[in-house]
mmCIF file of C-alpha atoms in Angstrom:
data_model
loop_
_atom_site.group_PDB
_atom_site.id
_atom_site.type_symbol
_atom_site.label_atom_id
_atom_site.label_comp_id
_atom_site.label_asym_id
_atom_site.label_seq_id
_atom_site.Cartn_x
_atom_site.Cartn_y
_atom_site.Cartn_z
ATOM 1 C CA UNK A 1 -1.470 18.881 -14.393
ATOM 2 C CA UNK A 2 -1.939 20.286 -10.944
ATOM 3 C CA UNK A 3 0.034 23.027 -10.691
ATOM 4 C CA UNK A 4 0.847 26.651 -9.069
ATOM 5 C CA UNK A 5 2.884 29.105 -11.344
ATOM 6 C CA UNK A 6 4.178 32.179 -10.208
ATOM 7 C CA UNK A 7 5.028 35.164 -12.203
ATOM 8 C CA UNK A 8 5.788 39.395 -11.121
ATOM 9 C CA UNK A 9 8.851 39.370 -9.430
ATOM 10 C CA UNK A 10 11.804 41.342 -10.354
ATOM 11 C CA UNK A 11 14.440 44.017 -9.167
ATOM 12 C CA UNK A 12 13.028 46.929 -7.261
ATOM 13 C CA UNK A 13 14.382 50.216 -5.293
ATOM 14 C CA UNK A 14 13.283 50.754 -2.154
ATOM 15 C CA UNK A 15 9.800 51.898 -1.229
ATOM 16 C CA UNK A 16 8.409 51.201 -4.717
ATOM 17 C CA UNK A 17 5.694 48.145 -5.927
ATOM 18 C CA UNK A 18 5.368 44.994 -7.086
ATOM 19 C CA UNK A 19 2.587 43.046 -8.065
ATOM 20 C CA UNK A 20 2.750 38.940 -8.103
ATOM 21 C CA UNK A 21 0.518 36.489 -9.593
ATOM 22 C CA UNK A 22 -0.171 32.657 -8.679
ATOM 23 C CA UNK A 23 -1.731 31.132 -11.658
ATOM 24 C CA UNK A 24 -3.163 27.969 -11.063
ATOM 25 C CA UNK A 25 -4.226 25.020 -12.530
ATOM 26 C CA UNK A 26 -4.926 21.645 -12.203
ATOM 27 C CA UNK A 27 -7.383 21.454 -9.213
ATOM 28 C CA UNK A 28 -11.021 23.334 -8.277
ATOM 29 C CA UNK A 29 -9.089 26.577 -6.879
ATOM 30 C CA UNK A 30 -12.283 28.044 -5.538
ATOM 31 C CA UNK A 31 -12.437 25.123 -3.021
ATOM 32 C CA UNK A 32 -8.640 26.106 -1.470
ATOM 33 C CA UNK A 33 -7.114 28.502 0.973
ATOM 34 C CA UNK A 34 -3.913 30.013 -0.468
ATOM 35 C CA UNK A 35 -1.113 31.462 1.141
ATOM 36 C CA UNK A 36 2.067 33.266 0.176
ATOM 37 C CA UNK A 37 5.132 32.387 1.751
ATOM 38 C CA UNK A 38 8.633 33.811 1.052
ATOM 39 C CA UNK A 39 12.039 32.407 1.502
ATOM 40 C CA UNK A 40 15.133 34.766 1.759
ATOM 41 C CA UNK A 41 18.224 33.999 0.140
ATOM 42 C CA UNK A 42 19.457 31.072 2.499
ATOM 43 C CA UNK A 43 16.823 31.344 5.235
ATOM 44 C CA UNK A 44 14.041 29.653 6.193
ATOM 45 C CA UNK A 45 10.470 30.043 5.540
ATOM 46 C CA UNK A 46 8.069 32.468 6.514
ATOM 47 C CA UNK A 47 3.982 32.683 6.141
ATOM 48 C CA UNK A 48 3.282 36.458 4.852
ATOM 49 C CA UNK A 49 -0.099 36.305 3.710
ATOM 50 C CA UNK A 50 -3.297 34.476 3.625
ATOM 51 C CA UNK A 51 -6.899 34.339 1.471
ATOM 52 C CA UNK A 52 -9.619 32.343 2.174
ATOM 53 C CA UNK A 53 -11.466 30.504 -0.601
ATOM 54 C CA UNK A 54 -13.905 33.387 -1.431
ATOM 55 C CA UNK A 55 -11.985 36.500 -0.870
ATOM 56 C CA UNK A 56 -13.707 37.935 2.090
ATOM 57 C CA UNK A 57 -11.394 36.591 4.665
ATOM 58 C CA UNK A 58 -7.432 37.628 4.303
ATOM 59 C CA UNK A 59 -4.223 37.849 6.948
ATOM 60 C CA UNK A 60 -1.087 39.114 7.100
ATOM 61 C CA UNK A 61 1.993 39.037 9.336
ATOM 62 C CA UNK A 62 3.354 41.845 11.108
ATOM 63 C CA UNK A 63 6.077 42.296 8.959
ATOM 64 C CA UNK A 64 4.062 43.170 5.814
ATOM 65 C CA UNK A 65 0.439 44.297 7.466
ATOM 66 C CA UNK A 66 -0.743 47.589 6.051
ATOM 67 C CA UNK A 67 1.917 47.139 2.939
ATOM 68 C CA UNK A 68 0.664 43.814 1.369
ATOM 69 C CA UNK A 69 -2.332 43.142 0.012
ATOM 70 C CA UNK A 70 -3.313 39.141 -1.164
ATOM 71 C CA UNK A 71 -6.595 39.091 -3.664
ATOM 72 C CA UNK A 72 -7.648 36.351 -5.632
ATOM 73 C CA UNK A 73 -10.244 35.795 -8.755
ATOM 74 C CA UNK A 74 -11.775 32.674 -8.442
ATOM 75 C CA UNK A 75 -12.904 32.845 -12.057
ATOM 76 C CA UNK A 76 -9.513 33.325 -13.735
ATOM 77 C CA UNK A 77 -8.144 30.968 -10.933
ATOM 78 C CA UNK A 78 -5.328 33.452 -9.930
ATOM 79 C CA UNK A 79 -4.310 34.978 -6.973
ATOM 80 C CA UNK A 80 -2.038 38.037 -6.498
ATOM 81 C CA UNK A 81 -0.227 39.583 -3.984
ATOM 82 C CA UNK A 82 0.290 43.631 -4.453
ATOM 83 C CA UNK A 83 3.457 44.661 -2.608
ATOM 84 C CA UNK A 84 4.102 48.550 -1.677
ATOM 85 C CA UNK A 85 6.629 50.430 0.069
ATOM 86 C CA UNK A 86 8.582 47.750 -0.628
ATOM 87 C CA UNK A 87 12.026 47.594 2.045
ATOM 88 C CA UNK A 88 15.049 45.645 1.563
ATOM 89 C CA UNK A 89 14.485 42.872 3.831
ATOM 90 C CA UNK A 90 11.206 42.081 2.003
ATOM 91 C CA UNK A 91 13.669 40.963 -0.902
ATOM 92 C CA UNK A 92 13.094 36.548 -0.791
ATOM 93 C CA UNK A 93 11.781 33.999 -3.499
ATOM 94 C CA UNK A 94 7.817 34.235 -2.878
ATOM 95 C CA UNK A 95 6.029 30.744 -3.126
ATOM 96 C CA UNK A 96 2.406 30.722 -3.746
ATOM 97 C CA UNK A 97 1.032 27.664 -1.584
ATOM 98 C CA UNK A 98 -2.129 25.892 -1.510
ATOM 99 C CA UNK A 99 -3.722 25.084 1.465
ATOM 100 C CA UNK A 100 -5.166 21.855 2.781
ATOM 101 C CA UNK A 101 -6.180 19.707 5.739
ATOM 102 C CA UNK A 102 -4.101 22.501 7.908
ATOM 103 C CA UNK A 103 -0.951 22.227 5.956
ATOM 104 C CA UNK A 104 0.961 23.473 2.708
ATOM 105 C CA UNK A 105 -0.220 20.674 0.481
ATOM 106 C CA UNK A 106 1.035 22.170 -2.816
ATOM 107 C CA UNK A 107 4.077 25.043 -3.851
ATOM 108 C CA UNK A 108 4.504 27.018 -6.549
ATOM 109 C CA UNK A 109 8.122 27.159 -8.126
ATOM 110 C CA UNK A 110 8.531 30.642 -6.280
ATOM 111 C CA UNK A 111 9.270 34.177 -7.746
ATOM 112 C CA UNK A 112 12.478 35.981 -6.817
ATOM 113 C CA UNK A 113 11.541 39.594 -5.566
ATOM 114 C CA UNK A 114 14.901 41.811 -5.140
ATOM 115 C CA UNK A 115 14.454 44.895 -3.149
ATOM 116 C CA UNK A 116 17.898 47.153 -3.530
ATOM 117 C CA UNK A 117 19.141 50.926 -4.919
ATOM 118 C CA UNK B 1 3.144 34.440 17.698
ATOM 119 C CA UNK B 2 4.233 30.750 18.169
ATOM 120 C CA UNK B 3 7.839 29.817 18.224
ATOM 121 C CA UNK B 4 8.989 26.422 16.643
ATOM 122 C CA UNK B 5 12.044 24.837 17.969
ATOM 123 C CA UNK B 6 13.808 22.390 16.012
ATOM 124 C CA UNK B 7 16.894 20.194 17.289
ATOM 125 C CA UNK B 8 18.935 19.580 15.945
ATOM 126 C CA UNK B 9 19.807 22.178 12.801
ATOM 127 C CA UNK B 10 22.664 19.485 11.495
ATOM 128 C CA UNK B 11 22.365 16.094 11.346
ATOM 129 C CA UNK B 12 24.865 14.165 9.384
ATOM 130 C CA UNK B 13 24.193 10.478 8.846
ATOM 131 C CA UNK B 14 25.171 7.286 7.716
ATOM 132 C CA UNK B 15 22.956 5.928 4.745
ATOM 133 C CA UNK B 16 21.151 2.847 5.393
ATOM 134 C CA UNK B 17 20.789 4.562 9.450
ATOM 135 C CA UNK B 18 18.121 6.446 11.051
ATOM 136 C CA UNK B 19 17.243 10.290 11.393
ATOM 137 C CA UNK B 20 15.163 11.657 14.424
ATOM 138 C CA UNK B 21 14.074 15.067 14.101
ATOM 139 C CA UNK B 22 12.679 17.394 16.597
ATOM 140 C CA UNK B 23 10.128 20.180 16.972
ATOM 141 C CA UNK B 24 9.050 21.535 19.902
ATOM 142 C CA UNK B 25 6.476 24.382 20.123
ATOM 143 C CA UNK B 26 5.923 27.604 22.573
ATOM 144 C CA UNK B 27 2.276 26.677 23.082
ATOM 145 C CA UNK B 28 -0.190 23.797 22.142
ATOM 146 C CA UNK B 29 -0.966 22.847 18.871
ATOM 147 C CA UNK B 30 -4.162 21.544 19.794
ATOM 148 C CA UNK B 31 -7.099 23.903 17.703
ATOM 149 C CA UNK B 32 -10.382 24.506 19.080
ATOM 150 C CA UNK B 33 -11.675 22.368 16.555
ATOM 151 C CA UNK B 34 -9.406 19.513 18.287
ATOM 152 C CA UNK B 35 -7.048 18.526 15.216
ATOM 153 C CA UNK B 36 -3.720 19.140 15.784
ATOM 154 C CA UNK B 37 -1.884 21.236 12.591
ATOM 155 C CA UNK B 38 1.604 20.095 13.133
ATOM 156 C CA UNK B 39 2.819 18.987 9.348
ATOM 157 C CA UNK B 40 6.741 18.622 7.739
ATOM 158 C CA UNK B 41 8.008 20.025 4.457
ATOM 159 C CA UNK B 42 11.157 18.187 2.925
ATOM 160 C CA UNK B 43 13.192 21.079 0.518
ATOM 161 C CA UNK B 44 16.273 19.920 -1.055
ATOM 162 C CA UNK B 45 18.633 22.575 -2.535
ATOM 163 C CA UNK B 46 17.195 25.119 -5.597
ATOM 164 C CA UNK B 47 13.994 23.268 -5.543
ATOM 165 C CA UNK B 48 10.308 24.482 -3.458
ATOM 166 C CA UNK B 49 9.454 22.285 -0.344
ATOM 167 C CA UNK B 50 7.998 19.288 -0.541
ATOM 168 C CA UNK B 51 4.954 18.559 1.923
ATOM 169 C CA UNK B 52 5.495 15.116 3.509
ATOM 170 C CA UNK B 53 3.025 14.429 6.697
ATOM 171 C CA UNK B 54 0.300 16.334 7.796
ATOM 172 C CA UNK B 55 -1.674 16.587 11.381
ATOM 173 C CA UNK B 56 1.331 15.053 12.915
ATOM 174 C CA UNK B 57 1.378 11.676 11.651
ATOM 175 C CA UNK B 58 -0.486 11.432 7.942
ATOM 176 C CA UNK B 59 1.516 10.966 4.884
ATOM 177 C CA UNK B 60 1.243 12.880 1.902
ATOM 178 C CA UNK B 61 0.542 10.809 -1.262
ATOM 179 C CA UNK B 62 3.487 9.410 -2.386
ATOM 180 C CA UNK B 63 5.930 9.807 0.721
ATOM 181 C CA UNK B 64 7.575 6.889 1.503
ATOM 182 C CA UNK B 65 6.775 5.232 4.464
ATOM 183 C CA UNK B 66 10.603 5.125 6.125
ATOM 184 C CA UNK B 67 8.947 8.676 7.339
ATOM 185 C CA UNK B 68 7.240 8.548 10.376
ATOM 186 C CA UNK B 69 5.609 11.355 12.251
ATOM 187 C CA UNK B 70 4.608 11.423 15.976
ATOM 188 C CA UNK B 71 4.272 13.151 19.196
ATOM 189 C CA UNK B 72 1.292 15.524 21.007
ATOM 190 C CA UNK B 73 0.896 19.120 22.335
ATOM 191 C CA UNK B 74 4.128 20.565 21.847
ATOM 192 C CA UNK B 75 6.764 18.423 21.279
ATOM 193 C CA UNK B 76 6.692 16.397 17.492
ATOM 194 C CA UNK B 77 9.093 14.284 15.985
ATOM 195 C CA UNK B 78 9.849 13.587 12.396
ATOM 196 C CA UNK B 79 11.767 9.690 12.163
ATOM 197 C CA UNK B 80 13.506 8.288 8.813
ATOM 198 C CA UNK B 81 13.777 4.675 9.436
ATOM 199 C CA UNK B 82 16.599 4.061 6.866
ATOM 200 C CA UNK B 83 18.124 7.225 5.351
ATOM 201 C CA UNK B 84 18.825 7.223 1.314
ATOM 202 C CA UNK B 85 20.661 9.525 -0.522
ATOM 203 C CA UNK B 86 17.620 11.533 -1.578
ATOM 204 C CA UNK B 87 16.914 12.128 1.532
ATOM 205 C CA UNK B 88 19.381 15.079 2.259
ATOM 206 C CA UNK B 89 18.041 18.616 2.186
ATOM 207 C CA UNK B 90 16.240 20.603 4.970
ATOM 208 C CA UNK B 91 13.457 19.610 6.317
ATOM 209 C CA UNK B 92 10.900 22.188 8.195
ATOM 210 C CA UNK B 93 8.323 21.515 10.233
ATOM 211 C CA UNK B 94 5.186 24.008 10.327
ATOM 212 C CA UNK B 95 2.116 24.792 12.840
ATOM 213 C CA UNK B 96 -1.087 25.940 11.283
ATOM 214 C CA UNK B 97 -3.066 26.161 14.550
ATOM 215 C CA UNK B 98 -2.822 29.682 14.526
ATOM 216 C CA UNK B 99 -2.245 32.618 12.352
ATOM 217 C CA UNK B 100 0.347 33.738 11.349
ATOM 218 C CA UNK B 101 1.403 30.011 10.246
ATOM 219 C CA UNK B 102 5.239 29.555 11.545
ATOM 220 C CA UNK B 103 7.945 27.419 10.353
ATOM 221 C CA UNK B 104 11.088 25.789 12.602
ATOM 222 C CA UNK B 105 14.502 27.307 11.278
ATOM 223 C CA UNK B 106 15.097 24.069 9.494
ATOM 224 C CA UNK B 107 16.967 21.148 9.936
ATOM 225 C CA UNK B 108 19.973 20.070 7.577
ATOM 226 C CA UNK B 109 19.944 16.539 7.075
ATOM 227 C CA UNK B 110 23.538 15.621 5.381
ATOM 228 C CA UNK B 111 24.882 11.724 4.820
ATOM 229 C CA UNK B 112 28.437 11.186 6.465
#
């Protein structure tokens, strides 16, 4: 089955560290640019990170640059996202996302990352 | 960064009618490479989004084909020919033309 599964998130204090992982499945992963993209509770959808298919290449927005960092390993077909200084607002449900043909072809059933004291 | 612009953010509607969505953009679409990376995600409460057309006008496998996708540059429009009850939920669209990838703030699509 073709699938994304995300696992990592959890309750955090402010300024600490999370690390999530996208395992996937399904499809030739090495082949795809993958993205994370977080939802906060009731909001809309925003593009934090991006890797392209061997690693070299990555992006981030504003909002996370210099805090995030998005790796993948091609041979385990995973990709992670390592989250520091973490900050309240950073608290969403973060969907790993395949990419293809310039769009979001394929989502991950998210993993809920709570940021609070 | 680009700005998308969706109108409206409600839409209540009868089932059976149509649904025009709208998404206008702060700059071109266009990419160097000339393809334009203006697609539409579908989510419906608790659940991920759903992709649905692609490059402005291509369906995703399995989409029906009461969804239609159109326009050029920077103004897009997402059409439902005959709305169904699965249809409600919020749909998005999304520019990948340039990094970092933005969304539209979503439009509710509810049935009278």
């Amino acid at each position: 089955e073709v699938q994304l599964v995300e696992s990592g998130g959890g309750l955090v204090q402010p300024g600490g560290s999370l690390r999530l992982s996208c395992a996937a499945s399904g499809f030739t992963f090495s082949s795809h640019w993958m993205y994370w993209v977080r939802q906060a509770p009731g909001k809309g959808l925003v593009c934090v990170s991006r890797i392209e298919t061997d690693g070299r290449t990555t992006s981030y927005a504003d909002s996370v640059k210099g805090r995030f960092t998005i790796s993948r390993d091609n041979a385990k077909n995973t990709l992670h996202l390592q989250m520091t200084s973490l900050r309240v607002e950073d608290t969403a449900l973060y969907y790993c996302v395949r990419g293809w043909s310039g769009a979001f072809d394929l989502w991950g059933q998210g993993t809920m990352v709570t940021v609070s004291s | 960064d680009i700005v998308m612009t969706q109108t409206p953010l409600s839409s209540p509607v009868t089932l059976g009618q149509p649904a025009s969505i709208s998404c206008r953009s702060s700059q071109s679409l266009v990419h160097s490479d000339g393809n334009t990376y203006l697609s539409w995600l579908h989510q419906r409460p608790g659940q991920p989004p759903r992709p649905l057309i692609y490059k402005i006008f291509n369906h995703f496998s399995g989409v029906p084909d009461r969804f239609s996708g159109s326009g050029a540059g920077t103004d897009f429009t997402l059409k439902i020919s005959r709305v169904e009850a699965e249809d409600v939920g919020v749909y998005y669209c999304v520019q990948a033309t340039q990094f970092p990838f933005t969304f539209g703030q979503g439009t509710k699509l509810e049935i009278k």
